[in-house]
CSV table of C-alpha atoms in Angstrom, one decimal:
chain,number,residue,atom,x,y,z
A,1,UNK,CA,107.4,79.8,83.5
A,2,UNK,CA,107.7,82.1,80.6
A,3,UNK,CA,104.4,80.9,79.2
A,4,UNK,CA,102.7,81.6,82.5
A,5,UNK,CA,104.2,85.1,82.7
A,6,UNK,CA,103.0,85.8,79.1
A,7,UNK,CA,99.5,84.7,80.1
A,8,UNK,CA,99.5,87.1,83.1
A,9,UNK,CA,100.6,89.9,80.8
A,10,UNK,CA,98.0,89.2,78.2
A,11,UNK,CA,95.2,89.0,80.8
A,12,UNK,CA,96.3,92.4,82.2
A,13,UNK,CA,97.3,91.1,85.7
A,14,UNK,CA,100.8,92.2,84.9
A,15,UNK,CA,100.7,95.8,83.6
A,16,UNK,CA,104.4,96.5,83.2
A,17,UNK,CA,107.8,96.1,84.8
A,18,UNK,CA,109.1,99.3,86.5
A,19,UNK,CA,112.2,100.6,88.3
A,20,UNK,CA,111.9,102.1,91.8
A,21,UNK,CA,113.9,105.3,91.7
A,22,UNK,CA,114.6,107.5,94.8
A,23,UNK,CA,114.3,110.9,93.3
A,24,UNK,CA,115.0,112.5,96.6
A,25,UNK,CA,118.6,111.6,96.0
A,26,UNK,CA,118.4,113.7,92.8
A,27,UNK,CA,117.4,116.7,94.9
A,28,UNK,CA,113.6,116.3,94.8
A,29,UNK,CA,111.0,116.3,97.6
A,30,UNK,CA,107.7,114.5,97.4
A,31,UNK,CA,104.5,116.2,98.4
A,32,UNK,CA,101.2,114.2,98.7
A,33,UNK,CA,97.9,115.8,98.1
A,34,UNK,CA,94.4,114.4,98.9
A,35,UNK,CA,91.3,115.9,97.4
A,36,UNK,CA,87.6,115.6,98.2
A,37,UNK,CA,85.5,116.8,95.3
A,38,UNK,CA,82.2,118.7,95.1
A,39,UNK,CA,80.0,120.1,92.3
A,40,UNK,CA,81.4,117.6,89.8
A,41,UNK,CA,80.3,115.0,87.2
A,42,UNK,CA,82.3,112.3,85.5
A,43,UNK,CA,83.6,114.6,82.8
A,44,UNK,CA,84.9,117.2,85.3
A,45,UNK,CA,86.5,114.6,87.5
A,46,UNK,CA,88.2,113.1,84.4
A,47,UNK,CA,89.5,116.5,83.5
A,48,UNK,CA,90.9,117.1,87.0
A,49,UNK,CA,92.6,113.7,87.1
A,50,UNK,CA,94.1,114.4,83.6
A,51,UNK,CA,95.5,117.7,84.9
A,52,UNK,CA,97.5,115.9,87.5
A,53,UNK,CA,98.5,112.9,85.3
A,54,UNK,CA,99.8,115.3,82.5
A,55,UNK,CA,101.9,117.3,85.0
A,56,UNK,CA,105.5,116.0,84.5
A,57,UNK,CA,106.4,115.9,88.2
A,58,UNK,CA,103.4,113.7,89.2
A,59,UNK,CA,104.7,110.2,90.0
A,60,UNK,CA,101.6,108.8,91.6
A,61,UNK,CA,97.9,109.4,91.0
A,62,UNK,CA,95.0,107.3,92.2
A,63,UNK,CA,91.2,107.5,92.4
A,64,UNK,CA,89.9,106.6,95.9
A,65,UNK,CA,86.7,105.9,97.8
A,66,UNK,CA,86.3,107.0,101.4
A,67,UNK,CA,87.2,110.2,103.2
A,68,UNK,CA,88.6,111.7,100.0
A,69,UNK,CA,88.2,111.0,96.2
A,70,UNK,CA,91.7,111.4,94.8
A,71,UNK,CA,95.3,111.2,95.9
A,72,UNK,CA,98.5,112.2,94.2
A,73,UNK,CA,102.2,112.6,94.9
A,74,UNK,CA,104.4,115.1,93.2
A,75,UNK,CA,108.2,115.5,93.0
A,76,UNK,CA,109.4,119.1,93.3
A,77,UNK,CA,112.8,120.8,93.9
A,78,UNK,CA,111.3,123.2,96.5
A,79,UNK,CA,108.0,124.3,98.1
A,80,UNK,CA,107.8,127.3,95.8
A,81,UNK,CA,107.6,125.0,92.8
A,82,UNK,CA,104.8,123.0,94.4
A,83,UNK,CA,103.0,126.2,95.4
A,84,UNK,CA,103.1,127.5,91.8
A,85,UNK,CA,101.6,124.3,90.5
A,86,UNK,CA,98.9,124.3,93.2
A,87,UNK,CA,97.9,127.9,92.4
A,88,UNK,CA,97.5,127.0,88.8
A,89,UNK,CA,95.4,124.1,89.8
A,90,UNK,CA,93.1,126.3,92.0
A,91,UNK,CA,92.6,128.8,89.3
A,92,UNK,CA,91.1,126.0,87.2
A,93,UNK,CA,89.4,123.8,89.7
A,94,UNK,CA,88.8,125.6,93.0
A,95,UNK,CA,85.0,125.4,92.6
A,96,UNK,CA,85.2,121.6,92.5
A,97,UNK,CA,87.4,121.1,95.5
A,98,UNK,CA,85.7,120.8,98.8
A,99,UNK,CA,88.6,119.7,101.0
A,100,UNK,CA,92.3,119.4,100.5
A,101,UNK,CA,95.2,118.0,102.7
A,102,UNK,CA,98.9,118.2,102.1
A,103,UNK,CA,101.8,116.2,103.5
A,104,UNK,CA,105.5,115.7,102.9
A,105,UNK,CA,106.8,112.2,102.2
A,106,UNK,CA,109.8,111.4,104.3
A,107,UNK,CA,110.0,107.7,103.7
A,108,UNK,CA,108.2,104.9,101.9
A,109,UNK,CA,108.8,101.4,103.0
A,110,UNK,CA,107.9,98.6,100.6
A,111,UNK,CA,107.2,95.1,102.1
A,112,UNK,CA,107.1,91.7,100.5
A,113,UNK,CA,103.7,90.5,99.3
A,114,UNK,CA,103.5,87.8,101.9
A,115,UNK,CA,99.7,87.5,101.7
A,116,UNK,CA,100.4,85.3,98.6
A,117,UNK,CA,102.5,82.9,100.6
A,118,UNK,CA,101.2,79.7,102.4
A,119,UNK,CA,103.1,80.3,105.6
A,120,UNK,CA,101.8,83.9,105.9
A,121,UNK,CA,103.2,85.0,109.2
A,122,UNK,CA,106.9,84.3,108.9
A,123,UNK,CA,108.6,87.5,110.0
A,124,UNK,CA,111.5,86.9,107.5
A,125,UNK,CA,108.9,87.4,104.7
A,126,UNK,CA,108.1,90.9,106.0
A,127,UNK,CA,111.6,92.2,105.6
A,128,UNK,CA,111.8,95.7,104.1
A,129,UNK,CA,113.5,95.4,100.7
A,130,UNK,CA,113.1,99.0,99.5
A,131,UNK,CA,113.3,102.3,101.3
A,132,UNK,CA,112.6,105.6,99.5
A,133,UNK,CA,113.1,109.0,100.9
A,134,UNK,CA,116.8,109.4,101.7
A,135,UNK,CA,118.1,112.9,101.6
A,136,UNK,CA,121.7,112.3,100.5
A,137,UNK,CA,122.2,114.2,97.2
A,138,UNK,CA,123.7,112.3,94.3
A,139,UNK,CA,125.0,114.2,91.3
A,140,UNK,CA,124.3,112.5,88.0
A,141,UNK,CA,124.9,113.5,84.4
A,142,UNK,CA,122.6,113.6,81.4
A,143,UNK,CA,123.4,110.1,80.4
A,144,UNK,CA,122.4,108.7,83.8
A,145,UNK,CA,119.2,110.8,83.6
A,146,UNK,CA,118.3,109.4,80.2
A,147,UNK,CA,119.0,105.8,81.4
A,148,UNK,CA,116.7,106.3,84.4
A,149,UNK,CA,114.0,107.7,82.1
A,150,UNK,CA,114.3,104.7,79.8
A,151,UNK,CA,114.1,102.0,82.5
A,152,UNK,CA,111.6,103.8,84.8
A,153,UNK,CA,108.5,102.2,83.2
A,154,UNK,CA,110.3,99.3,81.4
A,155,UNK,CA,112.9,97.7,83.7
A,156,UNK,CA,113.1,94.8,81.2
A,157,UNK,CA,114.4,97.0,78.3
A,158,UNK,CA,117.4,95.3,76.8
A,159,UNK,CA,120.8,97.0,77.5
A,160,UNK,CA,121.5,96.9,73.7
A,161,UNK,CA,118.4,99.0,73.1
A,162,UNK,CA,119.5,101.5,75.7
A,163,UNK,CA,122.9,101.5,74.1
A,164,UNK,CA,121.5,102.2,70.7
A,165,UNK,CA,119.2,105.0,71.9
A,166,UNK,CA,122.0,106.8,73.8
A,167,UNK,CA,124.9,105.9,71.5
A,168,UNK,CA,127.0,104.3,74.2
A,169,UNK,CA,128.3,100.8,74.7
A,170,UNK,CA,126.4,98.1,76.5
A,171,UNK,CA,129.1,97.6,79.1
A,172,UNK,CA,128.8,101.3,79.8
A,173,UNK,CA,125.0,101.0,80.3
A,174,UNK,CA,125.5,98.0,82.7
A,175,UNK,CA,128.2,99.9,84.6
A,176,UNK,CA,126.1,103.0,85.0
A,177,UNK,CA,123.0,101.1,86.1
A,178,UNK,CA,125.1,99.2,88.7
A,179,UNK,CA,126.6,102.5,89.9
A,180,UNK,CA,123.1,104.1,90.2
A,181,UNK,CA,122.1,101.0,92.2
A,182,UNK,CA,125.1,101.2,94.5
A,183,UNK,CA,124.4,104.9,95.1
A,184,UNK,CA,120.8,104.2,96.2
A,185,UNK,CA,119.2,106.0,93.3
A,186,UNK,CA,117.9,102.8,91.9
A,187,UNK,CA,116.2,100.9,94.8
A,188,UNK,CA,114.8,97.9,92.9
A,189,UNK,CA,112.9,96.5,90.0
A,190,UNK,CA,109.2,95.6,90.4
A,191,UNK,CA,106.1,94.3,88.7
A,192,UNK,CA,103.1,96.5,88.4
A,193,UNK,CA,100.2,94.2,89.2
A,194,UNK,CA,96.5,94.9,88.7
A,195,UNK,CA,95.3,93.4,92.1
A,196,UNK,CA,91.6,93.7,91.2
A,197,UNK,CA,92.0,91.1,88.5
A,198,UNK,CA,93.3,88.7,91.1
A,199,UNK,CA,90.3,89.3,93.4
A,200,UNK,CA,92.1,91.8,95.7
A,201,UNK,CA,91.5,95.4,96.7
A,202,UNK,CA,94.1,98.0,97.8
A,203,UNK,CA,93.3,100.1,100.9
A,204,UNK,CA,95.1,102.7,102.8
A,205,UNK,CA,94.7,103.2,106.6
A,206,UNK,CA,95.4,106.5,108.4
A,207,UNK,CA,95.9,105.8,112.1
A,208,UNK,CA,95.9,108.4,114.9
A,209,UNK,CA,97.3,107.6,118.3
A,210,UNK,CA,96.6,108.6,121.9
A,211,UNK,CA,100.2,108.0,122.9
A,212,UNK,CA,102.7,108.8,120.1
A,213,UNK,CA,105.6,107.2,122.2
A,214,UNK,CA,104.0,103.8,121.4
A,215,UNK,CA,104.2,104.4,117.6
A,216,UNK,CA,107.3,102.2,117.0
A,217,UNK,CA,105.9,99.3,119.1
A,218,UNK,CA,102.7,99.4,117.1
A,219,UNK,CA,104.7,99.6,113.9
A,220,UNK,CA,106.8,96.6,114.8
A,221,UNK,CA,103.5,94.6,115.3
A,222,UNK,CA,101.6,95.6,112.2
A,223,UNK,CA,104.7,95.1,109.9
A,224,UNK,CA,104.3,91.4,110.5
A,225,UNK,CA,100.8,91.4,108.9
A,226,UNK,CA,101.2,89.8,105.5
A,227,UNK,CA,98.6,92.0,103.9
A,228,UNK,CA,100.5,95.2,104.5
A,229,UNK,CA,102.6,96.2,101.5
A,230,UNK,CA,103.5,99.9,102.1
A,231,UNK,CA,104.2,101.9,105.2
A,232,UNK,CA,104.5,105.7,104.7
A,233,UNK,CA,106.4,108.1,107.0
A,234,UNK,CA,105.0,111.6,106.3
A,235,UNK,CA,105.1,115.0,107.9
A,236,UNK,CA,101.8,116.8,108.4
A,237,UNK,CA,99.3,113.9,108.3
A,238,UNK,CA,98.4,110.8,110.3
A,239,UNK,CA,100.6,109.2,113.0
A,240,UNK,CA,100.8,105.9,111.1
A,241,UNK,CA,99.9,105.3,107.5
A,242,UNK,CA,100.0,102.0,105.7
A,243,UNK,CA,98.6,100.3,102.6
A,244,UNK,CA,97.3,96.8,102.5
A,245,UNK,CA,95.7,94.3,100.1
A,246,UNK,CA,92.7,92.3,101.1
A,247,UNK,CA,89.9,90.5,99.3
A,248,UNK,CA,87.0,92.1,101.3
A,249,UNK,CA,86.5,95.4,103.2
A,250,UNK,CA,85.5,93.4,106.3
A,251,UNK,CA,89.1,92.2,106.6
A,252,UNK,CA,90.1,95.8,107.2
A,253,UNK,CA,88.0,95.9,110.3
A,254,UNK,CA,89.2,92.5,111.4
A,255,UNK,CA,92.8,93.6,111.1
A,256,UNK,CA,92.1,96.9,113.0
A,257,UNK,CA,90.2,95.0,115.7
A,258,UNK,CA,93.3,92.8,116.3
A,259,UNK,CA,95.5,95.9,116.5
A,260,UNK,CA,93.1,97.6,118.9
A,261,UNK,CA,92.9,94.5,121.0
A,262,UNK,CA,96.7,94.3,121.2
A,263,UNK,CA,97.1,98.0,122.0
A,264,UNK,CA,94.0,98.8,124.0
A,265,UNK,CA,93.5,102.5,124.6
A,266,UNK,CA,96.4,103.6,122.4
A,267,UNK,CA,94.7,104.2,119.1
A,268,UNK,CA,92.5,107.3,119.0
A,269,UNK,CA,90.8,106.5,115.7
A,270,UNK,CA,91.5,105.5,112.1
A,271,UNK,CA,90.2,106.3,108.7
A,272,UNK,CA,90.6,104.2,105.5
A,273,UNK,CA,90.2,104.6,101.8
A,274,UNK,CA,89.9,102.2,98.9
A,275,UNK,CA,92.5,103.0,96.2
A,276,UNK,CA,90.6,101.6,93.3
A,277,UNK,CA,92.1,103.0,90.1
A,278,UNK,CA,95.8,103.9,89.6
A,279,UNK,CA,96.1,106.5,86.9
A,280,UNK,CA,99.9,107.1,87.0
A,281,UNK,CA,102.9,105.4,88.6
A,282,UNK,CA,106.2,106.7,87.4
A,283,UNK,CA,109.2,107.1,89.7
A,284,UNK,CA,111.0,109.2,87.1
A,285,UNK,CA,108.3,111.4,85.6
A,286,UNK,CA,110.6,114.3,84.7
A,287,UNK,CA,111.0,114.9,81.0
C-alpha cells in the first residue's frame, strides 16, 4: 500500500495532504468572488491570479471556463476588510474585469467520492462527513494558531516535528489537536488529488429554481449522485450550487436531464463552469 501511495505522489496524482479547518469558528466569514475578464492576455491574467493567490486571506483560487474565468474565496473578519481589499484590486485591475459577482459562504458540505466505488448509488456512501460554516466562535491561543498553520497544508507532519518547532511536548501537541477537533475547528484530514491526471474533470453547477420550496427535496435527490462532491450553501447567488467530478462534459447534461425529468417544471435554468486549474487551497491562509 505504501508503495502505491508513493507512486501516486510521484506521478502528481496526490499533491499533498491537508487539514480542513473551519475558520468561521475563529471569527472569519468567507466571501466568494467570480470574475469574467476582458482586455487581457496571458501575462495580465497571470498577474491578476497572482494578486489573489498572494493575498494572505485567500483560501481558494481556481481558473474556470464557462460563464466566468476565475473564482476565489476569501476569509475576512468583517465586510469592511473585504471591501478594502476589493477597492485595492479595482484600482489595479478594473479595466480587465468585465463582470463580477459576490456571495457569502454559509456552509460547505463535503461528500464522499463515491464515483470511485463499484456500487455507486449506495446512499450510505453519500453521507456528509465534513460541514464548514458554523458560526459558534472558538477562542484559541497563539500555540493553537501555530499548530493549525503547520498542519493546514501538511496533515501528515509528525507531532515530534511540531513539538520541536513550537518548543512544546508531543503529548501537548496531540492533546491540542484533539481539542481543536472536538471543538469543530478541525473538521477532517484530506488528500489533495489532481483529478485531471486520473481522467476526470471538476465542474460546478449553479441551479435556479421556479419553486424555492422544493429546494430541500431536490437537494435530497442530487446528494445521492456519486459524482457530486461539494454542495455550497451561499447567500446572494444561485438557489442550489454543487461541484461534481465526471470524465466528459456530456455527463453534466445527462445528470441535469435526470434531475429535470424527476422535477419537471421546477428548475428555471442552470449554468455550469469547468474548474480546470486550482491555484490555491489553504484552509488556514492567515500568516
